[in-house]
Tab-separated table of C-alpha atoms in Angstrom:
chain	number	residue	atom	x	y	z
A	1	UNK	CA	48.835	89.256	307.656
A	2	UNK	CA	52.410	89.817	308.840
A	3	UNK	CA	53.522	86.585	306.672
A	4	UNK	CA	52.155	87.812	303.708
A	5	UNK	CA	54.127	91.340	304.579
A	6	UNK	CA	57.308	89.409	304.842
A	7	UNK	CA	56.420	87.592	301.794
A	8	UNK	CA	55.722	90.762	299.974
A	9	UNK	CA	58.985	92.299	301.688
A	10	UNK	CA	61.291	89.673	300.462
A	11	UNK	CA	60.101	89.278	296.943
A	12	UNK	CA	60.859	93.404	296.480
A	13	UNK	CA	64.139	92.731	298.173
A	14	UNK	CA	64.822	89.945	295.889
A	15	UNK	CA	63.060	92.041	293.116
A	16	UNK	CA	65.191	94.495	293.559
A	17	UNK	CA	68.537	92.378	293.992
A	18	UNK	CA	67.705	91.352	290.327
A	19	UNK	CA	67.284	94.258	288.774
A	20	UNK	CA	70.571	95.171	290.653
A	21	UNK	CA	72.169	92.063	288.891
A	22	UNK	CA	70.776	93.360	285.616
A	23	UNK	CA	71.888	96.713	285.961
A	24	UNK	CA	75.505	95.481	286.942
A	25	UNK	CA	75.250	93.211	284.139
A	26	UNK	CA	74.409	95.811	281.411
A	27	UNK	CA	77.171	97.811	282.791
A	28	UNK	CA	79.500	95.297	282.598
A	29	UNK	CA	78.596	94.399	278.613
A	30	UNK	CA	78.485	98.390	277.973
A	31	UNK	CA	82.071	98.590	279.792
A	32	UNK	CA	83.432	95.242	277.596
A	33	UNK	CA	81.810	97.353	274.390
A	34	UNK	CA	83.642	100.102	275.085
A	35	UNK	CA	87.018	98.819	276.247
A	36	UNK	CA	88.346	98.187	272.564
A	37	UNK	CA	88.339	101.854	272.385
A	38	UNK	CA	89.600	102.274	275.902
A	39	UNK	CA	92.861	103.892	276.988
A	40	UNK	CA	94.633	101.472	279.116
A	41	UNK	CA	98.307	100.191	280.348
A	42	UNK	CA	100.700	100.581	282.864
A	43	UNK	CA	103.484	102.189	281.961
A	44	UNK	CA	105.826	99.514	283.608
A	45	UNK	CA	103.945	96.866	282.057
A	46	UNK	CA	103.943	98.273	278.461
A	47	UNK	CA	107.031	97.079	277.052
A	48	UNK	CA	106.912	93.716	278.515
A	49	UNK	CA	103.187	92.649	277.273
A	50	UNK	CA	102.659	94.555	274.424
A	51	UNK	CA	105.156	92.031	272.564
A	52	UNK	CA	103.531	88.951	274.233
A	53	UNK	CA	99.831	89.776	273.466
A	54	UNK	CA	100.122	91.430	269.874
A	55	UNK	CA	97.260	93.566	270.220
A	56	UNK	CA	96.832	97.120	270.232
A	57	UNK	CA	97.729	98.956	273.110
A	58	UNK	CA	96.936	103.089	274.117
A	59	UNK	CA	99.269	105.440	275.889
A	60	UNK	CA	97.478	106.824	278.943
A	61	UNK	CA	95.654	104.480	281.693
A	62	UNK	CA	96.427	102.057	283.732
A	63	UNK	CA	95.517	97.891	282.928
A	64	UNK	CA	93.549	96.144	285.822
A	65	UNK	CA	93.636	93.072	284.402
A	66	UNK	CA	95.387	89.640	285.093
A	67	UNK	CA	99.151	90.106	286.133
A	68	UNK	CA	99.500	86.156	287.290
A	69	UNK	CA	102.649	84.881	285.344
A	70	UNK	CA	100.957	81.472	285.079
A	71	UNK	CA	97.874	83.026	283.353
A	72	UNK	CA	98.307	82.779	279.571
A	73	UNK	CA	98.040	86.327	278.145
A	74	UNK	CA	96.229	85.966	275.197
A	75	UNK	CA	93.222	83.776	277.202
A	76	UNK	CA	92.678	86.188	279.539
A	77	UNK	CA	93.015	89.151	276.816
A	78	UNK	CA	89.754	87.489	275.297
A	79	UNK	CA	87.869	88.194	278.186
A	80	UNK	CA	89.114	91.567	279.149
A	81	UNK	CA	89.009	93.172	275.641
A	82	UNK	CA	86.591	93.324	273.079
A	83	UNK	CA	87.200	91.769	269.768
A	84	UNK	CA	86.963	95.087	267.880
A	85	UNK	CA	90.123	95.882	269.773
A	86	UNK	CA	92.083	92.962	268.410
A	87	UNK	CA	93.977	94.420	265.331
A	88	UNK	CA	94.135	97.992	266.076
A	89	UNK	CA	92.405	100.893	268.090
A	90	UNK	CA	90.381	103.510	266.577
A	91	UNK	CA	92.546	106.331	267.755
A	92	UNK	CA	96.232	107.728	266.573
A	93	UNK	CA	97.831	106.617	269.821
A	94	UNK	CA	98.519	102.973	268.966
A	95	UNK	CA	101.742	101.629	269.709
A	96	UNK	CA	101.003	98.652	267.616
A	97	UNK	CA	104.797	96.878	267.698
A	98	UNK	CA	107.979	97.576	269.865
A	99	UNK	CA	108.543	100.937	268.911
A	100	UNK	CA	106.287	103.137	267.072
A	101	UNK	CA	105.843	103.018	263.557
A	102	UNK	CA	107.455	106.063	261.440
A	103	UNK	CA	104.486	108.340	259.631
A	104	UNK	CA	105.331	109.888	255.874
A	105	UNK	CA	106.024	113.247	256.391
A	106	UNK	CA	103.330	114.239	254.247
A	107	UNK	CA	100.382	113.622	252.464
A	108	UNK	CA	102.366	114.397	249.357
A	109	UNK	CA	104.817	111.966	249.822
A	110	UNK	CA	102.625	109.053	250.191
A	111	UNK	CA	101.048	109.929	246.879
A	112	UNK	CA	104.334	110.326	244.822
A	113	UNK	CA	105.765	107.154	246.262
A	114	UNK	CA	102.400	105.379	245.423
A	115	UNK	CA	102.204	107.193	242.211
A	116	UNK	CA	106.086	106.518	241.275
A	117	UNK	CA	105.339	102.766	243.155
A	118	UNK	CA	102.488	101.735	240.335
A	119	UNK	CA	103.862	103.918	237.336
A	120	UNK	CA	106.589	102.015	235.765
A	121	UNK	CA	107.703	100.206	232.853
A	122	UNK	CA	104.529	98.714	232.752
A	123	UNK	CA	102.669	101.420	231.573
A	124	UNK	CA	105.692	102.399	229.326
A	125	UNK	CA	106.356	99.626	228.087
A	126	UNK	CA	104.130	96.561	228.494
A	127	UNK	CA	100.920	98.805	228.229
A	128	UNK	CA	101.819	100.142	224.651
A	129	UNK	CA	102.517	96.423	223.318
A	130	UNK	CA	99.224	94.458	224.417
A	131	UNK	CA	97.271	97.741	222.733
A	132	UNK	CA	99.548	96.631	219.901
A	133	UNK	CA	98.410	93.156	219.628
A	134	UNK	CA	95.273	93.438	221.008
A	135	UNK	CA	93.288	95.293	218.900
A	136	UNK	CA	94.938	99.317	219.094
A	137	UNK	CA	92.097	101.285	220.447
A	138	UNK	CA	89.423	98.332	221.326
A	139	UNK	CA	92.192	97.080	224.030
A	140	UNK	CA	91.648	100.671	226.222
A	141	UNK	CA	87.986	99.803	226.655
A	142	UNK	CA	88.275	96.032	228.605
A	143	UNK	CA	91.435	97.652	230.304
A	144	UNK	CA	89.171	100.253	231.742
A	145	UNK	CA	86.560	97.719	232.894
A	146	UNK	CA	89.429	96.080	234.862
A	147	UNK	CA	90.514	99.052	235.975
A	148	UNK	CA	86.948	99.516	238.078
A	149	UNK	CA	86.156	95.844	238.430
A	150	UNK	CA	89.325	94.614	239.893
A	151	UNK	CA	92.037	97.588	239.756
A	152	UNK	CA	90.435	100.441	242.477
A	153	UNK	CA	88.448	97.715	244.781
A	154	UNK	CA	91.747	95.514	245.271
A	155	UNK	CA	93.684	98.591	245.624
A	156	UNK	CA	91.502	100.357	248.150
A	157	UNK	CA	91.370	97.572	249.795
A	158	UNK	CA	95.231	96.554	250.322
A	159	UNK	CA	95.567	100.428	251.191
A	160	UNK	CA	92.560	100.698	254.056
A	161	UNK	CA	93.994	97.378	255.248
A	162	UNK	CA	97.505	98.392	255.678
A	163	UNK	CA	97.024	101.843	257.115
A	164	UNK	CA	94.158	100.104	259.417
A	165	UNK	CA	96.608	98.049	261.202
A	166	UNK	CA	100.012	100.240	260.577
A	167	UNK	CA	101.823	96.051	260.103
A	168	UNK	CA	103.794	95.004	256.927
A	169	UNK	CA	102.528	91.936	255.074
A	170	UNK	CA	104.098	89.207	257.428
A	171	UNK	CA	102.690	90.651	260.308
A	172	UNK	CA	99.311	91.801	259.075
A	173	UNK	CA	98.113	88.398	257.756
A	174	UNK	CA	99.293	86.872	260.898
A	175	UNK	CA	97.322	89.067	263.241
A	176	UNK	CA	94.138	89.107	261.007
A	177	UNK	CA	94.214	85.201	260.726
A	178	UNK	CA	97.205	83.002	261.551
A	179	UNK	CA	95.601	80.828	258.505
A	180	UNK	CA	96.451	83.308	256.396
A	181	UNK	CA	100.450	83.893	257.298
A	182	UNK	CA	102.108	82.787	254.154
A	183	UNK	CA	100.202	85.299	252.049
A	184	UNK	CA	102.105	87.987	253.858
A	185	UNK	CA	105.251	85.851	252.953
A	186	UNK	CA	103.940	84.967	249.776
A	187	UNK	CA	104.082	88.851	248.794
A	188	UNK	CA	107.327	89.728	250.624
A	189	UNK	CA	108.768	86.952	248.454
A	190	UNK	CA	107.068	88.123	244.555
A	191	UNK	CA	108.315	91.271	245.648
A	192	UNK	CA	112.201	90.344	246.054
A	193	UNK	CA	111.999	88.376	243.054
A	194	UNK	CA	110.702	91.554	241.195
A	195	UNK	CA	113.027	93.762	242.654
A	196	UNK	CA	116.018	91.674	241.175
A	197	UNK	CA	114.528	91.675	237.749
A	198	UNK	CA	113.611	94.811	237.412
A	199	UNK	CA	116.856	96.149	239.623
A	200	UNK	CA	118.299	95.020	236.149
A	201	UNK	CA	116.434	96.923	233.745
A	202	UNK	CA	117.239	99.610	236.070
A	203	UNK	CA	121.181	98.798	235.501
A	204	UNK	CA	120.099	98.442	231.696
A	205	UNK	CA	119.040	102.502	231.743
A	206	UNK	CA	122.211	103.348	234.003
A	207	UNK	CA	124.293	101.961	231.175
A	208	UNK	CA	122.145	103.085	228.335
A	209	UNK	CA	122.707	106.630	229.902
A	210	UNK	CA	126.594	106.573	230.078
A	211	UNK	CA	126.762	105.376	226.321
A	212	UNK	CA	124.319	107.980	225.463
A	213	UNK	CA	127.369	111.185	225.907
A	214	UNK	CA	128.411	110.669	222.483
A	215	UNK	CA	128.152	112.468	219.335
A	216	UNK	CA	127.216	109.595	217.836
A	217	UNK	CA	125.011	106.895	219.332
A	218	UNK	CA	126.422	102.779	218.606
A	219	UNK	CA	123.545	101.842	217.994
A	220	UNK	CA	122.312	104.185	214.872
A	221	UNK	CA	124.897	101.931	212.251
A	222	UNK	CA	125.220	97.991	212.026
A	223	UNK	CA	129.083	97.971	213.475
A	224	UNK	CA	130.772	94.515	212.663
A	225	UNK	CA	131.763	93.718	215.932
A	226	UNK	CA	127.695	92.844	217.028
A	227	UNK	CA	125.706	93.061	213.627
A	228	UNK	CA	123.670	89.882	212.722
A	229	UNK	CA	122.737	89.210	209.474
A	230	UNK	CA	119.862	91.042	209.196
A	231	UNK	CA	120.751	94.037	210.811
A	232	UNK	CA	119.425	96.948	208.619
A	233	UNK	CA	120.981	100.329	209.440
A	234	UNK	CA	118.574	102.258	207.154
A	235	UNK	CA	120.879	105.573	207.498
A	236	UNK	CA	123.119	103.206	205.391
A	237	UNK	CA	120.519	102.186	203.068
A	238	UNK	CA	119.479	105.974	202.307
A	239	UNK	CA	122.763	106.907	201.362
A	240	UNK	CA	122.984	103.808	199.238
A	241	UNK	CA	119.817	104.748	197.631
A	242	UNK	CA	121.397	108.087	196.540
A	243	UNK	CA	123.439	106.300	194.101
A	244	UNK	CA	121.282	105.453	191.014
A	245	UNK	CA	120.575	101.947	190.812
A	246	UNK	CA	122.412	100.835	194.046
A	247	UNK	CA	120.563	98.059	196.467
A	248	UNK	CA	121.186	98.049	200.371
A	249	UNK	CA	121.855	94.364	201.643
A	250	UNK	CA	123.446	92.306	204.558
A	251	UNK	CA	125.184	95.795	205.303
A	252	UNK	CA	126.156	96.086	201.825
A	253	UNK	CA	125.402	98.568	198.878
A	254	UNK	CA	125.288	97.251	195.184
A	255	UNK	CA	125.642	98.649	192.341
A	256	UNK	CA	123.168	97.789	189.685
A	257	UNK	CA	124.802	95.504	187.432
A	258	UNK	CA	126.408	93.319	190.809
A	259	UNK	CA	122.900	93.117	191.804
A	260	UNK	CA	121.351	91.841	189.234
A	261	UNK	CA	123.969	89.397	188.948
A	262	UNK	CA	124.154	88.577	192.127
A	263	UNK	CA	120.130	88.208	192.599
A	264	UNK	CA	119.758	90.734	194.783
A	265	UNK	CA	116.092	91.275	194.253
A	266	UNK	CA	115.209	87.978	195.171
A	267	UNK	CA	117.346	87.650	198.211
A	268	UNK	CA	115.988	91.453	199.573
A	269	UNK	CA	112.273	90.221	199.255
A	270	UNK	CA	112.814	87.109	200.919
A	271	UNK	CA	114.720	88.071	203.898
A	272	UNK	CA	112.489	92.131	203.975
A	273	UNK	CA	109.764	90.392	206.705
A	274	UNK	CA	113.473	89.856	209.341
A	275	UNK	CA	115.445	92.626	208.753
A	276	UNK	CA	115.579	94.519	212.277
A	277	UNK	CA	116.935	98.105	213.406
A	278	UNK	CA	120.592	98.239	214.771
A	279	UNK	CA	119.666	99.280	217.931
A	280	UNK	CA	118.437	95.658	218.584
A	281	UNK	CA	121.519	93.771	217.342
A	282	UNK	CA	123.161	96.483	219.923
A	283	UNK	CA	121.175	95.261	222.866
A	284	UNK	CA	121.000	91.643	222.277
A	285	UNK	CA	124.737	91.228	221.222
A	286	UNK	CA	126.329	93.872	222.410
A	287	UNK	CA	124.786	94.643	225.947
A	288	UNK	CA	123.586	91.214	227.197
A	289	UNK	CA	125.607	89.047	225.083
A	290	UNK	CA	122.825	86.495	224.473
A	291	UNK	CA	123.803	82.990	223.938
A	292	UNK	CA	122.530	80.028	221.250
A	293	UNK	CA	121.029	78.547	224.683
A	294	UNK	CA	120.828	78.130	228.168
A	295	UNK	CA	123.333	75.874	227.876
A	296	UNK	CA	125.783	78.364	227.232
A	297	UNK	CA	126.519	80.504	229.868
A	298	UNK	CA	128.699	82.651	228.179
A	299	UNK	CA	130.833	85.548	229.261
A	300	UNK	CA	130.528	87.880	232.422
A	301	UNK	CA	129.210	91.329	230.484
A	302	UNK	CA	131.668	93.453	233.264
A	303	UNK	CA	129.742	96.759	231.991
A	304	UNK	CA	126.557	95.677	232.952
A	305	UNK	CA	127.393	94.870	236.256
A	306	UNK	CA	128.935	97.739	237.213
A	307	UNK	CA	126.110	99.403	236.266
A	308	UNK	CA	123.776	96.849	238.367
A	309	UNK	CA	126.369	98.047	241.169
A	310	UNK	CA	125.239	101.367	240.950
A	311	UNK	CA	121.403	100.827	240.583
A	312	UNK	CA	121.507	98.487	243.889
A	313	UNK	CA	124.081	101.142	245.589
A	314	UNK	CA	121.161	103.791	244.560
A	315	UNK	CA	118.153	101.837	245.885
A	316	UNK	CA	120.193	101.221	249.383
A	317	UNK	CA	120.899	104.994	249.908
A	318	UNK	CA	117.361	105.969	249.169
A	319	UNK	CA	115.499	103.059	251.844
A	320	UNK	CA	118.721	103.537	253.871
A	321	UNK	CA	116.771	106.215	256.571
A	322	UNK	CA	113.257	104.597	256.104
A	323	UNK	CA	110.079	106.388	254.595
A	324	UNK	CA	111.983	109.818	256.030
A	325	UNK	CA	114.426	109.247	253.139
A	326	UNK	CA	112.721	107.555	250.894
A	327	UNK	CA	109.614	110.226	250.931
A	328	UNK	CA	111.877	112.765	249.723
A	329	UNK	CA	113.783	110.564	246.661
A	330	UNK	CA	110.573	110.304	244.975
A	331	UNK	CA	109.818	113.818	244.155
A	332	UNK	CA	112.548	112.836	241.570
A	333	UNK	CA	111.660	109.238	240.641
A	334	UNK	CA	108.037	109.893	240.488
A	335	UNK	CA	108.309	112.897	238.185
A	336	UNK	CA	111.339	112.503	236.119
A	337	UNK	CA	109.616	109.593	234.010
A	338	UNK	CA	106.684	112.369	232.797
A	339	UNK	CA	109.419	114.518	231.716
A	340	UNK	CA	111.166	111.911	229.659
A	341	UNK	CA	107.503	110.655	228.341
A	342	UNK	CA	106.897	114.785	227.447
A	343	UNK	CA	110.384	115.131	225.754
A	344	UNK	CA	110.344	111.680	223.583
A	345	UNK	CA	106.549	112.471	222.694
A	346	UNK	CA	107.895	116.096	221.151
A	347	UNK	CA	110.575	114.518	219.521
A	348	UNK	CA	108.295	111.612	218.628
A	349	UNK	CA	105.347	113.393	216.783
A	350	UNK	CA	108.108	115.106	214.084
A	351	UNK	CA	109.200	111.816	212.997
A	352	UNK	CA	108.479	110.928	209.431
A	353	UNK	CA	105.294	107.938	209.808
A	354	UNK	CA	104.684	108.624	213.469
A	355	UNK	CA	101.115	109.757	212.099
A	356	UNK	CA	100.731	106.374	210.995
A	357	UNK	CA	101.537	104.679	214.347
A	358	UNK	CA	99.176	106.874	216.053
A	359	UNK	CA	96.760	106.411	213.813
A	360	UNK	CA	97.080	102.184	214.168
A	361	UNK	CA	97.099	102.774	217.871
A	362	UNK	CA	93.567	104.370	218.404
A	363	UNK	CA	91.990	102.823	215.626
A	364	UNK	CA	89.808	100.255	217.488
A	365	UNK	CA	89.929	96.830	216.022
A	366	UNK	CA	86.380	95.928	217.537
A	367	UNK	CA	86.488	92.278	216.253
A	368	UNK	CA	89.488	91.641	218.607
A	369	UNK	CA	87.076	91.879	221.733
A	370	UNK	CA	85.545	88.583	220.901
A	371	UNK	CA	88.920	86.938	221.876
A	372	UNK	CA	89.169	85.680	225.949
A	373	UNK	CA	92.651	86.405	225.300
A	374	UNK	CA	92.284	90.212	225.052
A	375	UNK	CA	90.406	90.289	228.433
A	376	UNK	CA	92.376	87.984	230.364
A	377	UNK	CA	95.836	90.203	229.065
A	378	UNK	CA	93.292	93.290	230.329
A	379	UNK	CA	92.744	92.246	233.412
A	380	UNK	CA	96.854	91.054	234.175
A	381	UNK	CA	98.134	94.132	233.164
A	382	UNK	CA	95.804	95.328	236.308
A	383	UNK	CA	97.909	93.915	238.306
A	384	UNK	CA	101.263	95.037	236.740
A	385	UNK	CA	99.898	98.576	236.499
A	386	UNK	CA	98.380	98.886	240.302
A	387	UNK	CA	100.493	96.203	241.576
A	388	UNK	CA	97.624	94.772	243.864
A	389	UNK	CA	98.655	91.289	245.697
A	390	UNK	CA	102.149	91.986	245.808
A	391	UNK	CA	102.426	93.528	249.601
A	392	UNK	CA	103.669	96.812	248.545
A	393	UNK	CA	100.749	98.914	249.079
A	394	UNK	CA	100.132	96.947	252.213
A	395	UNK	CA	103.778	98.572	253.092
A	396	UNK	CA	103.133	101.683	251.514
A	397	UNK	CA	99.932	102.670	253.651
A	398	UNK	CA	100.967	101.152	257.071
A	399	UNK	CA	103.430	104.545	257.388
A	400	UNK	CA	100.041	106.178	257.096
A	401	UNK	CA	98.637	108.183	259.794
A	402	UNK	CA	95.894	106.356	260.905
A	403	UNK	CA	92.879	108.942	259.383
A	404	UNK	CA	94.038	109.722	256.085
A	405	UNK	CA	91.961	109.312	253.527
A	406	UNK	CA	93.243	106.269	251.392
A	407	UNK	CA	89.648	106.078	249.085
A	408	UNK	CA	90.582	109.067	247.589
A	409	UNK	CA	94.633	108.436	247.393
A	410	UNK	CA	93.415	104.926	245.502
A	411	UNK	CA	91.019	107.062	243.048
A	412	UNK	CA	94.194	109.397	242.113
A	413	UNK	CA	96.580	107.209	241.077
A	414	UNK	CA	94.328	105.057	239.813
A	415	UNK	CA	93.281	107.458	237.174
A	416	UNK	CA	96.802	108.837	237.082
A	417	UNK	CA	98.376	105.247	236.293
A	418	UNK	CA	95.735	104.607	233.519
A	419	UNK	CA	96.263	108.321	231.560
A	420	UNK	CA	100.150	107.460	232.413
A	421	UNK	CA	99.270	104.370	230.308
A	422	UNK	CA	97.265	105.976	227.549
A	423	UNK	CA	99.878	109.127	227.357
A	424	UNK	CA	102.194	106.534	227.272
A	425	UNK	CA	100.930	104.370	224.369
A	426	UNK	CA	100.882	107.375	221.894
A	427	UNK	CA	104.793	108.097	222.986
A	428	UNK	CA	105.554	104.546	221.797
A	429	UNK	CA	103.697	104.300	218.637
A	430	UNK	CA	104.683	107.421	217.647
A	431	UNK	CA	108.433	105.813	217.265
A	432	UNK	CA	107.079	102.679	216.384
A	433	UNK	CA	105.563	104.532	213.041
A	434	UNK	CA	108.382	105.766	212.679
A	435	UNK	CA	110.521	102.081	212.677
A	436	UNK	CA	108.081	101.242	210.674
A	437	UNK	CA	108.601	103.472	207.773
A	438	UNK	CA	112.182	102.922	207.982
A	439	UNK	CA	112.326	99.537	207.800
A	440	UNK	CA	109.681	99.692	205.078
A	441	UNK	CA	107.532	97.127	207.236
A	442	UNK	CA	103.653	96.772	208.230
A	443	UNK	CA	103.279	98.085	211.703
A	444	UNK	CA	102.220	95.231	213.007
A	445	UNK	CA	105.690	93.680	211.956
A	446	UNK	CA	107.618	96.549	213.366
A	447	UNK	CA	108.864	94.698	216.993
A	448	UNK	CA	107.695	91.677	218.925
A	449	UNK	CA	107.147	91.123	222.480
């Protein structure tokens, strides 16, 4: 009897000693759950791990863990933190790098930069032509289908992703997967190459707006010094016209006995399909000095690189301070666009034939859709509208505060950057009717890509 007590005794003991270990056990996984949300570091250790582990750290607590020298950090942060703690915390107390990360002043000023970030020439400018040779109104409807299938998703995405981990595109990729480092590389360098190009065209409209304070603009009369050939100036030909009988050619007007002599008929029907406006002679010759080939380097154009001076000198000044700057340029570089758009539009619609351009823009050419070529030019302008896969929203939304809500900052200038596009489209074709009646050409002849 008193051995089978003892038995009984030790098997609650050890009964018990179990459910000890199982209680210590649960408390253990319940403490390693919780410890990616966790407050936690010494203050004298913060600046001297945080670097060396690149995880997220809070402001607060003190760290128990391993303080051996010989113990690699990053093995023994696998055991004392929980994976969901590897990128980022779930709090706005993450000092994430070696100082903390500026914030955008406002909501506001994440949405204008983001708004004046994807709104660009390629709504202006690139939008307007593939609706031109894609079909006129047919093109809007794949474009939209883009716009949900790839446009919003990618750019949610790059947005929640950024502002998730507060890290640029080097450092983000890196931290997510080391496999995946030269994507964040990868975008940094599309986006340099970009900025040059279009740092130009921004040096183009500097230049453009110097010439522009003059009573009358170069570019309105074929001038001698950078006509071509078929430079037709058709202020020239009207006034030619007035004189009964008289025939505008090769920046000439003819009476009606020297053109019938000289064949003028014939020679205006077979060069009518390549006469172009001045104001393209005046870019190509005059501005940018193009050459027969690349061959020919030709001469340094000392106008337009002043002008490319300025435009770099401008974008230096405005990133010089950071998003604290910067946030406060864009009220102007966001908005001033939609002014210009409002003012050429005005000016647009009382142009003789801009009915007609209008009219070939939203009449749908259905038959179009039928051609991969339409979708495919759809679903690139996607990316040159949002600008998805290039880093910059990554950038954009790591200065976020670490709550905000970027689902609905993706839906507004996603549906601002498409009626930008659309608004857009009827600016251009507006002047493109009007080209078009000048020139006494079909539309679709008017201007190529």
């Amino acid at each position: 009897m008193s051995s089978h007590g003892t038995n009984d005794s030790h098997s609650r003991r050890t009964q018990e000693e179990r459910n000890g270990d199982e209680i210590i056990d649960d408390n253990e996984a319940q403490v390693d759950l919780l410890r990616g949300t966790e407050k936690y570091h010494h203050e004298s250790d913060s600046e001297k791990n945080k670097n060396k582990w690149g995880v997220a750290y809070y402001k607060g607590n003190d760290y128990a863990g391993p303080q051996d020298d010989d113990i690699n950090p990053n093995e023994s942060l696998v055991q004392e933190v929980s994976s969901t703690a590897v990128l980022t915390p779930l709090d706005d107390d993450l000092v994430g790098e070696e100082d903390e990360r500026d914030n955008w002043s406002g909501r506001l000023d994440f949405l204008m930069y983001l708004l004046g970030y994807s709104v660009g020439l390629g709504n202006v400018w690139r939008f307007p032509y593939l609706a031109y040779s894609n079909g006129g109104g047919a093109f809007v409807f794949p474009f939209i289908l883009m716009l949900f299938l790839l446009g919003i998703p990618l750019m949610f995405l790059e947005l929640a992703f950024g502002q998730f981990a507060a890290l640029g595109p080097a450092a983000i990729f890196d931290r997510f997967c080391p496999l995946f480092t030269g994507l964040g590389y990868g975008m940094i360098a599309i986006s340099g190459m970009v900025a040059l190009y279009y740092t130009v065209i921004i040096g183009w409209c500097i230049l453009y707006l110097f010439i522009s304070f003059t009573a009358v603009l170069p570019w309105e009369d074929c001038h001698p010094d950078w006509a071509t050939q078929y430079c037709y100036s058709y202020s020239a030909a009207d006034a030619c016209s007035a004189v009964n009988g008289s025939i505008y050619f090769n920046q000439t007007c003819y009476n009606a006995t020297s053109a019938i002599e000289g064949g003028i008929h014939h020679l205006l029907n077979t060069t009518h399909a390549e006469r172009h406006a001045p104001a393209q002679d005046y870019f190509e010759v005059e501005i940018l000095g193009l050459s027969s080939g690349i061959e020919v380097i030709g001469n340094v154009r000392w106008k337009v690189i002043l002008c490319l001076a300025a435009a770099w000198t401008l974008t230096f000044l405005a990133l010089g301070k950071g998003v604290k700057s910067t946030g406060k340029v864009v009220y102007f570089t966001a908005l001033f666009p939609y002014l210009v758009l409002c003012i050429l539009f005005f000016r647009g619609v009382t142009l003789p034939g801009a009915m007609d351009g209008v009219l070939y823009y939203i009449t749908p050419r259905f038959e179009k859709l039928t051609d991969a070529k339409v979708w495919s030019d759809a679903a690139a302008q996607i990316f040159f509208a949002l600008s998805p896969a290039w880093g910059g929203l990554i950038t954009l939304s790591s200065y976020n505060k670490f709550h905000n809500n970027c689902l609905k900052d993706s839906l507004i200038v996603s549906f601002g950057n498409i009626c930008t596009s659309l608004f857009a489209g009827f600016v251009i074709f507006c002047i493109i009717g009007y080209l078009a009646k000048e020139l006494d050409m079909p539309i679709d002849k008017v201007v190529d890509e």
